[in-house]
């Protein structure tokens, strides 16, 4: 019975460790709004997966506690206790990292959109000024002549 519990815990531990690495290695938020929207969509999907795994962790930990109550103290039961703690800690770390990344991406999107809107207005203004200057300049002085 404790072997089955250990397998379940190991499976979840591996999943959470992979997700932790994935979040830590994720590209920083882009400066382009469209790319940030994609990053945000992908991260929200990952965040949903993390949330659904939390329920599975709760079930596995509950089952592990039951097995520990019904078993004599052995090296196996001690390993189950250690792995339970490890799983709780790893899951909490992943939840925190995921929440932080979600917040960063949600903040980056409006900033990038504002930058692009402002930048577009400035570019338009510079183009207009350039046209005006070209019209005012003496044809002999114009760089395009």
mmCIF file of C-alpha atoms in Angstrom:
data_model
loop_
_atom_site.group_PDB
_atom_site.id
_atom_site.type_symbol
_atom_site.label_atom_id
_atom_site.label_comp_id
_atom_site.label_asym_id
_atom_site.label_seq_id
_atom_site.Cartn_x
_atom_site.Cartn_y
_atom_site.Cartn_z
ATOM 1 C CA UNK A 1 0.000 0.000 0.000
ATOM 2 C CA UNK A 2 2.794 2.477 0.839
ATOM 3 C CA UNK A 3 4.500 1.572 -2.461
ATOM 4 C CA UNK A 4 1.380 2.636 -4.338
ATOM 5 C CA UNK A 5 1.246 5.898 -2.378
ATOM 6 C CA UNK A 6 4.943 6.538 -3.091
ATOM 7 C CA UNK A 7 4.338 6.018 -6.816
ATOM 8 C CA UNK A 8 1.479 8.539 -6.781
ATOM 9 C CA UNK A 9 3.571 11.071 -4.844
ATOM 10 C CA UNK A 10 6.576 10.565 -7.159
ATOM 11 C CA UNK A 11 4.392 11.058 -10.223
ATOM 12 C CA UNK A 12 3.042 14.346 -8.860
ATOM 13 C CA UNK A 13 6.485 15.459 -7.696
ATOM 14 C CA UNK A 14 7.877 14.896 -11.195
ATOM 15 C CA UNK A 15 5.003 16.823 -12.765
ATOM 16 C CA UNK A 16 5.399 19.788 -10.389
ATOM 17 C CA UNK A 17 9.193 19.829 -10.827
ATOM 18 C CA UNK A 18 8.814 19.912 -14.623
ATOM 19 C CA UNK A 19 6.298 22.744 -14.369
ATOM 20 C CA UNK A 20 8.580 24.633 -11.955
ATOM 21 C CA UNK A 21 11.445 24.374 -14.435
ATOM 22 C CA UNK A 22 9.140 25.410 -17.291
ATOM 23 C CA UNK A 23 8.055 28.555 -15.397
ATOM 24 C CA UNK A 24 11.606 29.435 -14.331
ATOM 25 C CA UNK A 25 12.860 29.065 -17.912
ATOM 26 C CA UNK A 26 9.925 30.850 -19.559
ATOM 27 C CA UNK A 27 10.733 33.788 -21.797
ATOM 28 C CA UNK A 28 10.328 37.145 -20.083
ATOM 29 C CA UNK A 29 7.290 39.152 -21.130
ATOM 30 C CA UNK A 30 7.675 40.446 -24.664
ATOM 31 C CA UNK A 31 7.502 44.144 -25.484
ATOM 32 C CA UNK A 32 4.929 43.422 -28.196
ATOM 33 C CA UNK A 33 1.276 43.310 -27.081
ATOM 34 C CA UNK A 34 0.359 40.453 -29.455
ATOM 35 C CA UNK A 35 3.130 38.219 -28.114
ATOM 36 C CA UNK A 36 2.225 39.078 -24.511
ATOM 37 C CA UNK A 37 -1.380 38.046 -25.272
ATOM 38 C CA UNK A 38 -0.076 34.636 -26.438
ATOM 39 C CA UNK A 39 2.213 34.328 -23.392
ATOM 40 C CA UNK A 40 -0.708 35.219 -21.123
ATOM 41 C CA UNK A 41 -3.047 32.718 -22.800
ATOM 42 C CA UNK A 42 -0.442 29.934 -22.519
ATOM 43 C CA UNK A 43 0.313 30.753 -18.897
ATOM 44 C CA UNK A 44 -3.372 30.864 -17.956
ATOM 45 C CA UNK A 45 -3.753 27.348 -19.413
ATOM 46 C CA UNK A 46 -0.747 26.176 -17.364
ATOM 47 C CA UNK A 47 -2.175 27.878 -14.279
ATOM 48 C CA UNK A 48 -5.444 25.968 -14.822
ATOM 49 C CA UNK A 49 -3.480 22.700 -15.027
ATOM 50 C CA UNK A 50 -1.733 23.566 -11.760
ATOM 51 C CA UNK A 51 -5.089 24.238 -10.104
ATOM 52 C CA UNK A 52 -6.499 20.919 -11.260
ATOM 53 C CA UNK A 53 -3.407 19.093 -9.968
ATOM 54 C CA UNK A 54 -3.917 20.681 -6.534
ATOM 55 C CA UNK A 55 -7.044 18.539 -6.121
ATOM 56 C CA UNK A 56 -5.104 15.424 -7.038
ATOM 57 C CA UNK A 57 -2.360 16.347 -4.531
ATOM 58 C CA UNK A 58 -4.996 16.762 -1.816
ATOM 59 C CA UNK A 59 -6.397 13.290 -2.585
ATOM 60 C CA UNK A 60 -2.975 11.625 -2.700
ATOM 61 C CA UNK A 61 -1.864 13.288 0.556
ATOM 62 C CA UNK A 62 -5.108 12.285 2.248
ATOM 63 C CA UNK A 63 -4.596 8.696 1.099
ATOM 64 C CA UNK A 64 -0.965 8.806 2.261
ATOM 65 C CA UNK A 65 -2.003 9.983 5.739
ATOM 66 C CA UNK A 66 -4.503 7.125 5.924
ATOM 67 C CA UNK A 67 -1.792 4.610 4.938
ATOM 68 C CA UNK A 68 0.561 6.090 7.556
ATOM 69 C CA UNK A 69 -2.093 5.770 10.283
ATOM 70 C CA UNK A 70 -2.702 2.126 9.380
ATOM 71 C CA UNK A 71 0.974 1.134 9.048
ATOM 72 C CA UNK A 72 3.725 0.352 11.503
ATOM 73 C CA UNK A 73 6.694 2.728 11.504
ATOM 74 C CA UNK A 74 9.197 1.504 8.906
ATOM 75 C CA UNK A 75 11.730 3.000 6.517
ATOM 76 C CA UNK A 76 8.930 3.083 3.933
ATOM 77 C CA UNK A 77 6.595 5.105 6.117
ATOM 78 C CA UNK A 78 9.402 7.566 6.886
ATOM 79 C CA UNK A 79 10.036 7.929 3.152
ATOM 80 C CA UNK A 80 6.308 8.546 2.592
ATOM 81 C CA UNK A 81 6.407 11.326 5.228
ATOM 82 C CA UNK A 82 9.461 12.962 3.608
ATOM 83 C CA UNK A 83 7.966 12.764 0.122
ATOM 84 C CA UNK A 84 4.653 14.187 1.379
ATOM 85 C CA UNK A 85 6.514 17.214 2.776
ATOM 86 C CA UNK A 86 8.521 17.530 -0.428
ATOM 87 C CA UNK A 87 5.344 17.427 -2.533
ATOM 88 C CA UNK A 88 3.616 20.075 -0.409
ATOM 89 C CA UNK A 89 6.675 22.340 -0.588
ATOM 90 C CA UNK A 90 7.177 21.862 -4.340
ATOM 91 C CA UNK A 91 3.495 22.456 -5.060
ATOM 92 C CA UNK A 92 3.508 25.660 -2.965
ATOM 93 C CA UNK A 93 6.613 26.881 -4.821
ATOM 94 C CA UNK A 94 5.002 26.220 -8.208
ATOM 95 C CA UNK A 95 1.754 27.927 -7.178
ATOM 96 C CA UNK A 96 3.719 30.993 -6.038
ATOM 97 C CA UNK A 97 5.878 31.121 -9.190
ATOM 98 C CA UNK A 98 2.840 30.694 -11.420
ATOM 99 C CA UNK A 99 0.897 33.398 -9.610
ATOM 100 C CA UNK A 100 3.854 35.803 -9.846
ATOM 101 C CA UNK A 101 4.306 35.169 -13.577
ATOM 102 C CA UNK A 102 0.590 35.605 -14.211
ATOM 103 C CA UNK A 103 0.686 38.958 -12.389
ATOM 104 C CA UNK A 104 3.750 40.103 -14.348
ATOM 105 C CA UNK A 105 2.179 39.200 -17.700
ATOM 106 C CA UNK A 106 -1.129 40.847 -16.743
ATOM 107 C CA UNK A 107 0.749 44.054 -15.850
ATOM 108 C CA UNK A 108 2.968 43.935 -18.952
ATOM 109 C CA UNK A 109 0.087 43.842 -21.439
ATOM 110 C CA UNK A 110 -1.457 47.286 -20.747
ATOM 111 C CA UNK A 111 2.033 48.826 -20.496
ATOM 112 C CA UNK A 112 3.037 47.412 -23.886
ATOM 113 C CA UNK A 113 -0.273 48.507 -25.426
ATOM 114 C CA UNK A 114 0.196 52.040 -24.062
ATOM 115 C CA UNK A 115 3.775 52.150 -25.363
ATOM 116 C CA UNK A 116 2.708 51.032 -28.835
ATOM 117 C CA UNK A 117 -0.162 53.549 -28.981
ATOM 118 C CA UNK A 118 2.141 56.376 -27.873
ATOM 119 C CA UNK A 119 4.897 55.253 -30.216
ATOM 120 C CA UNK A 120 2.473 55.131 -33.171
ATOM 121 C CA UNK A 121 1.275 58.692 -32.440
ATOM 122 C CA UNK A 122 4.866 59.931 -32.190
ATOM 123 C CA UNK A 123 5.834 58.211 -35.459
ATOM 124 C CA UNK A 124 2.839 59.723 -37.224
ATOM 125 C CA UNK A 125 3.761 63.181 -35.930
ATOM 126 C CA UNK A 126 7.396 62.779 -37.042
ATOM 127 C CA UNK A 127 6.265 61.682 -40.529
ATOM 128 C CA UNK A 128 3.994 64.745 -40.795
ATOM 129 C CA UNK A 129 6.798 67.103 -39.682
ATOM 130 C CA UNK A 130 9.217 65.502 -42.137
ATOM 131 C CA UNK A 131 6.741 66.064 -45.006
ATOM 132 C CA UNK A 132 6.232 69.702 -43.961
ATOM 133 C CA UNK A 133 9.977 70.343 -43.824
ATOM 134 C CA UNK A 134 10.500 68.726 -47.222
ATOM 135 C CA UNK A 135 7.775 70.983 -48.696
ATOM 136 C CA UNK A 136 9.265 74.141 -47.167
ATOM 137 C CA UNK A 137 12.901 73.443 -48.074
ATOM 138 C CA UNK A 138 14.432 74.913 -51.217
ATOM 139 C CA UNK A 139 14.571 72.115 -53.854
ATOM 140 C CA UNK A 140 18.367 72.510 -54.093
ATOM 141 C CA UNK A 141 18.763 71.867 -50.337
ATOM 142 C CA UNK A 142 16.535 68.828 -50.148
ATOM 143 C CA UNK A 143 18.382 65.551 -49.484
ATOM 144 C CA UNK A 144 16.062 63.642 -51.848
ATOM 145 C CA UNK A 145 17.032 65.786 -54.883
#
